[in-house]
PDB file of C-alpha atoms in Angstrom:
ATOM      1  CA  MET A   1       0.000   0.000   0.000  1.00  0.00           C
ATOM      2  CA  ILE A   2       1.244   3.467  -0.860  1.00  0.00           C
ATOM      3  CA  THR A   3       0.608   6.154   1.740  1.00  0.00           C
ATOM      4  CA  ASP A   4       1.320   9.790   0.983  1.00  0.00           C
ATOM      5  CA  SER A   5       0.160  12.301   3.577  1.00  0.00           C
ATOM      6  CA  HIS A   6      -3.607  11.619   3.845  1.00  0.00           C
ATOM      7  CA  LEU A   7      -3.616   9.707   0.562  1.00  0.00           C
ATOM      8  CA  ILE A   8      -3.781   5.901   0.323  1.00  0.00           C
ATOM      9  CA  LEU A   9      -3.118   4.201  -3.005  1.00  0.00           C
ATOM     10  CA  PRO A  10      -2.739   0.597  -4.152  1.00  0.00           C
ATOM     11  CA  ASP A  11       0.620  -0.648  -5.335  1.00  0.00           C
ATOM     12  CA  VAL A  12      -0.982  -1.738  -8.602  1.00  0.00           C
ATOM     13  CA  PHE A  13      -4.078  -0.655 -10.517  1.00  0.00           C
ATOM     14  CA  LEU A  14      -5.465  -3.294 -12.886  1.00  0.00           C
ATOM     15  CA  GLY A  15      -7.095  -0.310 -14.460  1.00  0.00           C
ATOM     16  CA  GLY A  16      -8.614  -1.230 -17.798  1.00  0.00           C
ATOM     17  CA  THR A  17     -10.322  -1.915 -20.016  1.00  0.00           C
ATOM     18  CA  PRO A  18     -13.766  -3.374 -19.158  1.00  0.00           C
ATOM     19  CA  LYS A  19     -14.737  -6.670 -20.866  1.00  0.00           C
ATOM     20  CA  SER A  20     -11.133  -7.348 -21.873  1.00  0.00           C
ATOM     21  CA  GLY A  21     -10.192 -10.088 -19.418  1.00  0.00           C
ATOM     22  CA  THR A  22      -9.359  -8.031 -16.334  1.00  0.00           C
ATOM     23  CA  THR A  23     -11.319 -10.336 -14.010  1.00  0.00           C
ATOM     24  CA  PHE A  24      -9.413 -13.385 -15.244  1.00  0.00           C
ATOM     25  CA  LEU A  25      -6.051 -11.676 -14.716  1.00  0.00           C
ATOM     26  CA  PHE A  26      -7.151 -10.264 -11.351  1.00  0.00           C
ATOM     27  CA  ASP A  27      -8.094 -13.747 -10.121  1.00  0.00           C
ATOM     28  CA  LEU A  28      -4.743 -15.137 -11.259  1.00  0.00           C
ATOM     29  CA  LEU A  29      -2.751 -12.369  -9.563  1.00  0.00           C
ATOM     30  CA  ALA A  30      -4.843 -12.678  -6.394  1.00  0.00           C
ATOM     31  CA  GLN A  31      -3.515 -16.213  -5.923  1.00  0.00           C
ATOM     32  CA  HIS A  32       0.045 -14.925  -5.511  1.00  0.00           C
ATOM     33  CA  PRO A  33       1.092 -15.015  -1.836  1.00  0.00           C
ATOM     34  CA  GLU A  34       2.636 -11.531  -2.044  1.00  0.00           C
ATOM     35  CA  ILE A  35      -0.492  -9.849  -3.422  1.00  0.00           C
ATOM     36  CA  VAL A  36      -3.488  -8.603  -1.450  1.00  0.00           C
ATOM     37  CA  PRO A  37      -6.441  -8.122  -3.838  1.00  0.00           C
ATOM     38  CA  SER A  38      -9.142  -5.546  -3.294  1.00  0.00           C
ATOM     39  CA  ASN A  39     -12.469  -6.869  -2.019  1.00  0.00           C
ATOM     40  CA  PRO A  40     -14.576  -6.545  -4.064  1.00  0.00           C
ATOM     41  CA  LYS A  41     -12.465  -6.686  -7.220  1.00  0.00           C
ATOM     42  CA  GLU A  42     -13.669  -3.218  -8.251  1.00  0.00           C
ATOM     43  CA  PRO A  43     -13.855  -0.813  -5.293  1.00  0.00           C
ATOM     44  CA  PHE A  44     -14.728   2.121  -7.590  1.00  0.00           C
ATOM     45  CA  PHE A  45     -13.088   4.334  -4.950  1.00  0.00           C
ATOM     46  CA  TYR A  46     -10.984   6.356  -7.379  1.00  0.00           C
ATOM     47  CA  VAL A  47     -13.556   6.862 -10.113  1.00  0.00           C
ATOM     48  CA  ASP A  48     -14.779  10.374 -10.866  1.00  0.00           C
ATOM     49  CA  LYS A  49     -17.594  11.784  -8.759  1.00  0.00           C
ATOM     50  CA  ASN A  50     -19.884  12.061 -11.803  1.00  0.00           C
ATOM     51  CA  CYS A  51     -19.536   8.323 -12.516  1.00  0.00           C
ATOM     52  CA  PRO A  52     -22.620   6.434 -11.246  1.00  0.00           C
ATOM     53  CA  SER A  53     -20.355   3.552 -10.163  1.00  0.00           C
ATOM     54  CA  ASN A  54     -18.551   5.720  -7.591  1.00  0.00           C
ATOM     55  CA  GLN A  55     -18.706   3.736  -4.349  1.00  0.00           C
ATOM     56  CA  SER A  56     -19.529   6.826  -2.286  1.00  0.00           C
ATOM     57  CA  LEU A  57     -23.040   6.668  -3.783  1.00  0.00           C
ATOM     58  CA  ARG A  58     -23.714   3.256  -2.208  1.00  0.00           C
ATOM     59  CA  LEU A  59     -25.633   2.750   1.022  1.00  0.00           C
ATOM     60  CA  ASN A  60     -22.719   0.762   2.445  1.00  0.00           C
ATOM     61  CA  ALA A  61     -20.041   3.195   1.230  1.00  0.00           C
ATOM     62  CA  LYS A  62     -16.660   2.851   2.899  1.00  0.00           C
ATOM     63  CA  SER A  63     -15.024   5.941   4.336  1.00  0.00           C
ATOM     64  CA  SER A  64     -11.432   4.841   3.816  1.00  0.00           C
ATOM     65  CA  TYR A  65      -9.703   3.151   0.892  1.00  0.00           C
ATOM     66  CA  ASP A  66      -7.781   0.680   3.047  1.00  0.00           C
ATOM     67  CA  GLN A  67     -11.101  -0.881   4.133  1.00  0.00           C
ATOM     68  CA  PHE A  68     -11.175  -2.681   0.776  1.00  0.00           C
ATOM     69  CA  PHE A  69      -8.094  -4.738   1.718  1.00  0.00           C
ATOM     70  CA  ASP A  70      -7.005  -7.211   4.352  1.00  0.00           C
ATOM     71  CA  ALA A  71      -4.587  -5.576   6.762  1.00  0.00           C
ATOM     72  CA  LYS A  72      -1.326  -6.989   5.398  1.00  0.00           C
ATOM     73  CA  LYS A  73       0.901  -3.945   5.089  1.00  0.00           C
ATOM     74  CA  SER A  74       3.959  -5.800   3.816  1.00  0.00           C
ATOM     75  CA  LYS A  75       2.160  -7.142   0.746  1.00  0.00           C
ATOM     76  CA  LEU A  76       1.443  -5.598  -2.663  1.00  0.00           C
ATOM     77  CA  HIS A  77      -2.112  -4.286  -2.873  1.00  0.00           C
ATOM     78  CA  LEU A  78      -4.022  -4.744  -6.143  1.00  0.00           C
ATOM     79  CA  ASP A  79      -7.082  -2.687  -7.189  1.00  0.00           C
ATOM     80  CA  GLY A  80      -9.066  -4.293 -10.028  1.00  0.00           C
ATOM     81  CA  THR A  81     -11.331  -1.383 -11.014  1.00  0.00           C
ATOM     82  CA  SER A  82     -11.303  -1.766 -14.797  1.00  0.00           C
ATOM     83  CA  GLN A  83     -12.700   1.734 -15.410  1.00  0.00           C
ATOM     84  CA  THR A  84      -9.724   3.456 -13.774  1.00  0.00           C
ATOM     85  CA  ILE A  85      -8.172   4.186 -17.177  1.00  0.00           C
ATOM     86  CA  TYR A  86     -11.079   6.521 -18.035  1.00  0.00           C
ATOM     87  CA  GLN A  87     -10.971   8.629 -14.868  1.00  0.00           C
ATOM     88  CA  SER A  88      -9.651  12.190 -14.589  1.00  0.00           C
ATOM     89  CA  GLU A  89      -9.572  12.901 -10.847  1.00  0.00           C
ATOM     90  CA  ILE A  90      -7.112  10.077 -10.074  1.00  0.00           C
ATOM     91  CA  LEU A  91      -4.706  11.537 -12.650  1.00  0.00           C
ATOM     92  CA  ARG A  92      -4.654  14.843 -10.765  1.00  0.00           C
ATOM     93  CA  VAL A  93      -4.083  12.936  -7.525  1.00  0.00           C
ATOM     94  CA  LEU A  94      -1.176  10.973  -8.987  1.00  0.00           C
ATOM     95  CA  GLU A  95       0.466  14.096 -10.376  1.00  0.00           C
ATOM     96  CA  LYS A  96       0.922  15.341  -6.803  1.00  0.00           C
ATOM     97  CA  ALA A  97       1.821  12.005  -5.197  1.00  0.00           C
ATOM     98  CA  SER A  98       5.441  11.484  -4.157  1.00  0.00           C
ATOM     99  CA  LYS A  99       5.190   7.790  -4.994  1.00  0.00           C
ATOM    100  CA  GLN A 100       2.990   6.376  -7.729  1.00  0.00           C
ATOM    101  CA  PRO A 101       1.442   2.962  -8.306  1.00  0.00           C
ATOM    102  CA  LYS A 102       1.937   0.754 -11.319  1.00  0.00           C
ATOM    103  CA  MET A 103      -0.829   0.446 -13.890  1.00  0.00           C
ATOM    104  CA  ILE A 104      -1.832  -2.635 -15.899  1.00  0.00           C
ATOM    105  CA  VAL A 105      -4.055  -2.134 -18.945  1.00  0.00           C
ATOM    106  CA  ILE A 106      -5.539  -4.841 -21.154  1.00  0.00           C
ATOM    107  CA  LEU A 107      -6.782  -3.716 -24.562  1.00  0.00           C
ATOM    108  CA  ARG A 108      -9.261  -5.639 -26.674  1.00  0.00           C
ATOM    109  CA  GLU A 109     -10.304  -5.203 -30.293  1.00  0.00           C
ATOM    110  CA  PRO A 110     -12.860  -2.371 -29.897  1.00  0.00           C
ATOM    111  CA  ALA A 111     -15.818  -3.890 -31.780  1.00  0.00           C
ATOM    112  CA  ARG A 112     -15.579  -7.121 -29.816  1.00  0.00           C
ATOM    113  CA  ARG A 113     -15.242  -5.256 -26.536  1.00  0.00           C
ATOM    114  CA  ILE A 114     -18.327  -3.156 -27.285  1.00  0.00           C
ATOM    115  CA  LEU A 115     -20.285  -6.277 -28.270  1.00  0.00           C
ATOM    116  CA  SER A 116     -19.236  -7.977 -25.049  1.00  0.00           C
ATOM    117  CA  SER A 117     -20.182  -4.941 -22.964  1.00  0.00           C
ATOM    118  CA  PHE A 118     -23.594  -4.743 -24.604  1.00  0.00           C
ATOM    119  CA  GLY A 119     -24.204  -8.471 -24.102  1.00  0.00           C
ATOM    120  CA  TYR A 120     -23.226  -8.264 -20.437  1.00  0.00           C
ATOM    121  CA  THR A 121     -25.431  -5.224 -19.811  1.00  0.00           C
ATOM    122  CA  LYS A 122     -28.413  -6.794 -21.576  1.00  0.00           C
ATOM    123  CA  ASN A 123     -28.147 -10.461 -20.650  1.00  0.00           C
ATOM    124  CA  ASN A 124     -26.274 -10.548 -17.333  1.00  0.00           C
ATOM    125  CA  LEU A 125     -27.575  -7.347 -15.776  1.00  0.00           C
ATOM    126  CA  GLY A 126     -30.975  -7.268 -17.500  1.00  0.00           C
ATOM    127  CA  ALA A 127     -30.487  -3.507 -17.869  1.00  0.00           C
ATOM    128  CA  VAL A 128     -31.616  -3.212 -21.515  1.00  0.00           C
ATOM    129  CA  LYS A 129     -35.220  -3.410 -22.708  1.00  0.00           C
ATOM    130  CA  SER A 130     -35.890  -4.735 -26.236  1.00  0.00           C
ATOM    131  CA  MET A 131     -32.930  -3.148 -28.021  1.00  0.00           C
ATOM    132  CA  GLY A 132     -30.730  -5.469 -30.093  1.00  0.00           C
ATOM    133  CA  PHE A 133     -27.060  -4.925 -30.833  1.00  0.00           C
ATOM    134  CA  LYS A 134     -27.731  -3.481 -34.310  1.00  0.00           C
ATOM    135  CA  ASP A 135     -30.150  -0.958 -32.790  1.00  0.00           C
ATOM    136  CA  TYR A 136     -27.558  -0.093 -30.161  1.00  0.00           C
ATOM    137  CA  VAL A 137     -24.859   0.534 -32.773  1.00  0.00           C
ATOM    138  CA  ASP A 138     -27.288   2.724 -34.748  1.00  0.00           C
ATOM    139  CA  PHE A 139     -27.945   4.832 -31.635  1.00  0.00           C
ATOM    140  CA  LEU A 140     -24.199   5.273 -31.103  1.00  0.00           C
ATOM    141  CA  LEU A 141     -23.364   6.124 -34.716  1.00  0.00           C
ATOM    142  CA  LYS A 142     -26.226   8.621 -34.936  1.00  0.00           C
ATOM    143  CA  ASN A 143     -25.367  10.001 -31.475  1.00  0.00           C
ATOM    144  CA  ASP A 144     -29.019   9.456 -30.545  1.00  0.00           C
ATOM    145  CA  LEU A 145     -28.529   9.452 -26.792  1.00  0.00           C
ATOM    146  CA  GLU A 146     -32.187  10.140 -26.038  1.00  0.00           C
ATOM    147  CA  GLY A 147     -33.223   7.072 -28.027  1.00  0.00           C
ATOM    148  CA  LEU A 148     -30.578   4.991 -26.272  1.00  0.00           C
ATOM    149  CA  LYS A 149     -31.631   6.268 -22.858  1.00  0.00           C
ATOM    150  CA  LYS A 150     -35.210   5.072 -23.433  1.00  0.00           C
ATOM    151  CA  GLU A 151     -33.905   1.555 -24.057  1.00  0.00           C
ATOM    152  CA  CYS A 152     -31.944   1.403 -20.787  1.00  0.00           C
ATOM    153  CA  ARG A 153     -33.418   0.399 -17.439  1.00  0.00           C
ATOM    154  CA  GLY A 154     -31.412   2.879 -15.408  1.00  0.00           C
ATOM    155  CA  TYR A 155     -28.889   5.679 -15.557  1.00  0.00           C
ATOM    156  CA  GLN A 156     -25.912   3.451 -14.779  1.00  0.00           C
ATOM    157  CA  SER A 157     -26.523   1.190 -17.797  1.00  0.00           C
ATOM    158  CA  PHE A 158     -27.150   4.234 -19.997  1.00  0.00           C
ATOM    159  CA  TYR A 159     -23.946   5.880 -18.756  1.00  0.00           C
ATOM    160  CA  SER A 160     -21.906   2.807 -19.584  1.00  0.00           C
ATOM    161  CA  LEU A 161     -23.434   2.063 -22.992  1.00  0.00           C
ATOM    162  CA  SER A 162     -23.456   5.691 -24.137  1.00  0.00           C
ATOM    163  CA  ASN A 163     -19.701   6.000 -23.533  1.00  0.00           C
ATOM    164  CA  GLU A 164     -18.539   2.812 -25.263  1.00  0.00           C
ATOM    165  CA  LEU A 165     -17.357   4.460 -28.497  1.00  0.00           C
ATOM    166  CA  ASP A 166     -15.327   6.990 -26.552  1.00  0.00           C
ATOM    167  CA  TYR A 167     -14.031   4.275 -24.210  1.00  0.00           C
ATOM    168  CA  SER A 168     -12.678   2.442 -27.264  1.00  0.00           C
ATOM    169  CA  ASN A 169     -10.478   5.410 -28.172  1.00  0.00           C
ATOM    170  CA  TYR A 170      -7.605   3.816 -26.275  1.00  0.00           C
ATOM    171  CA  ALA A 171      -4.937   6.203 -27.553  1.00  0.00           C
ATOM    172  CA  LYS A 172      -6.763   9.179 -26.030  1.00  0.00           C
ATOM    173  CA  TYR A 173      -6.730   7.715 -22.530  1.00  0.00           C
ATOM    174  CA  LEU A 174      -3.323   6.062 -22.679  1.00  0.00           C
ATOM    175  CA  ALA A 175      -1.801   9.421 -23.642  1.00  0.00           C
ATOM    176  CA  LYS A 176      -3.186  10.956 -20.437  1.00  0.00           C
ATOM    177  CA  TRP A 177      -1.758   8.169 -18.305  1.00  0.00           C
ATOM    178  CA  ASN A 178       1.566   8.348 -20.094  1.00  0.00           C
ATOM    179  CA  LYS A 179       1.947  11.955 -18.937  1.00  0.00           C
ATOM    180  CA  VAL A 180       1.446  10.915 -15.316  1.00  0.00           C
ATOM    181  CA  LEU A 181       3.289   7.577 -15.479  1.00  0.00           C
ATOM    182  CA  PRO A 182       5.952   8.215 -18.157  1.00  0.00           C
ATOM    183  CA  ASN A 183       8.264   5.439 -16.974  1.00  0.00           C
ATOM    184  CA  GLU A 184       7.730   2.344 -19.121  1.00  0.00           C
ATOM    185  CA  LYS A 185       8.100   0.221 -15.976  1.00  0.00           C
ATOM    186  CA  GLN A 186       5.092   1.928 -14.394  1.00  0.00           C
ATOM    187  CA  CYS A 187       2.437   1.263 -17.028  1.00  0.00           C
ATOM    188  CA  TYR A 188       2.099  -2.167 -18.630  1.00  0.00           C
ATOM    189  CA  ILE A 189      -0.131  -2.611 -21.682  1.00  0.00           C
ATOM    190  CA  PHE A 190      -1.331  -5.982 -22.955  1.00  0.00           C
ATOM    191  CA  LEU A 191      -3.445  -6.956 -25.942  1.00  0.00           C
ATOM    192  CA  LYS A 192      -6.101  -9.600 -25.406  1.00  0.00           C
ATOM    193  CA  PRO A 193      -5.805 -12.371 -28.033  1.00  0.00           C
ATOM    194  CA  GLU A 194      -9.070 -13.013 -29.832  1.00  0.00           C
ATOM    195  CA  ILE A 195     -10.369 -16.340 -31.095  1.00  0.00           C
ATOM    196  CA  LEU A 196     -11.875 -15.887 -34.534  1.00  0.00           C
ATOM    197  CA  ASN A 197     -15.615 -16.434 -34.461  1.00  0.00           C
ATOM    198  CA  HIS A 198     -17.440 -15.810 -37.718  1.00  0.00           C
ATOM    199  CA  ASN A 199     -20.792 -15.852 -35.911  1.00  0.00           C
ATOM    200  CA  LEU A 200     -20.055 -12.481 -34.261  1.00  0.00           C
TER     201      LEU A 200
END
């Protein structure tokens, strides 16, 4: 755990991107005896205040970041919030920190990642009404956010689905992190291998 004045940071952010295999990697790393994983995998502690996933909006919100970890100070602490890469406030925090965490980012072919995100939101969360994937893509390409909003069962699902095109602009977000973590040994980027599936 990194402590800097009143600031508490993990040693490692597994910070992106959603639906790219972060949970699989998080579970593997969590098995290492020298790593203390966050509980839950995604604390959403360092996401922007306007993000509906911010943990401070929950009824059981935790007041301190270290409450997401077992008290093992000598170990490396891992935060698996896959949306970290898209956040702005944490970048401003890290710019002022005397010691900075490492960042792991997994990138996935954008179309497949968007398809996976849509499928998860619709089928796993049940947060989409009757909209199919083709309809969803049409809403995005036409920037018809009002139409998309009517097809979502809540603001959180709308927030996520409405941002997917922008979230796939990896270069935009990686450039911001590169300014804060310019050392190549601080930010590790991996590409998720894809199995060809002609039914997609």
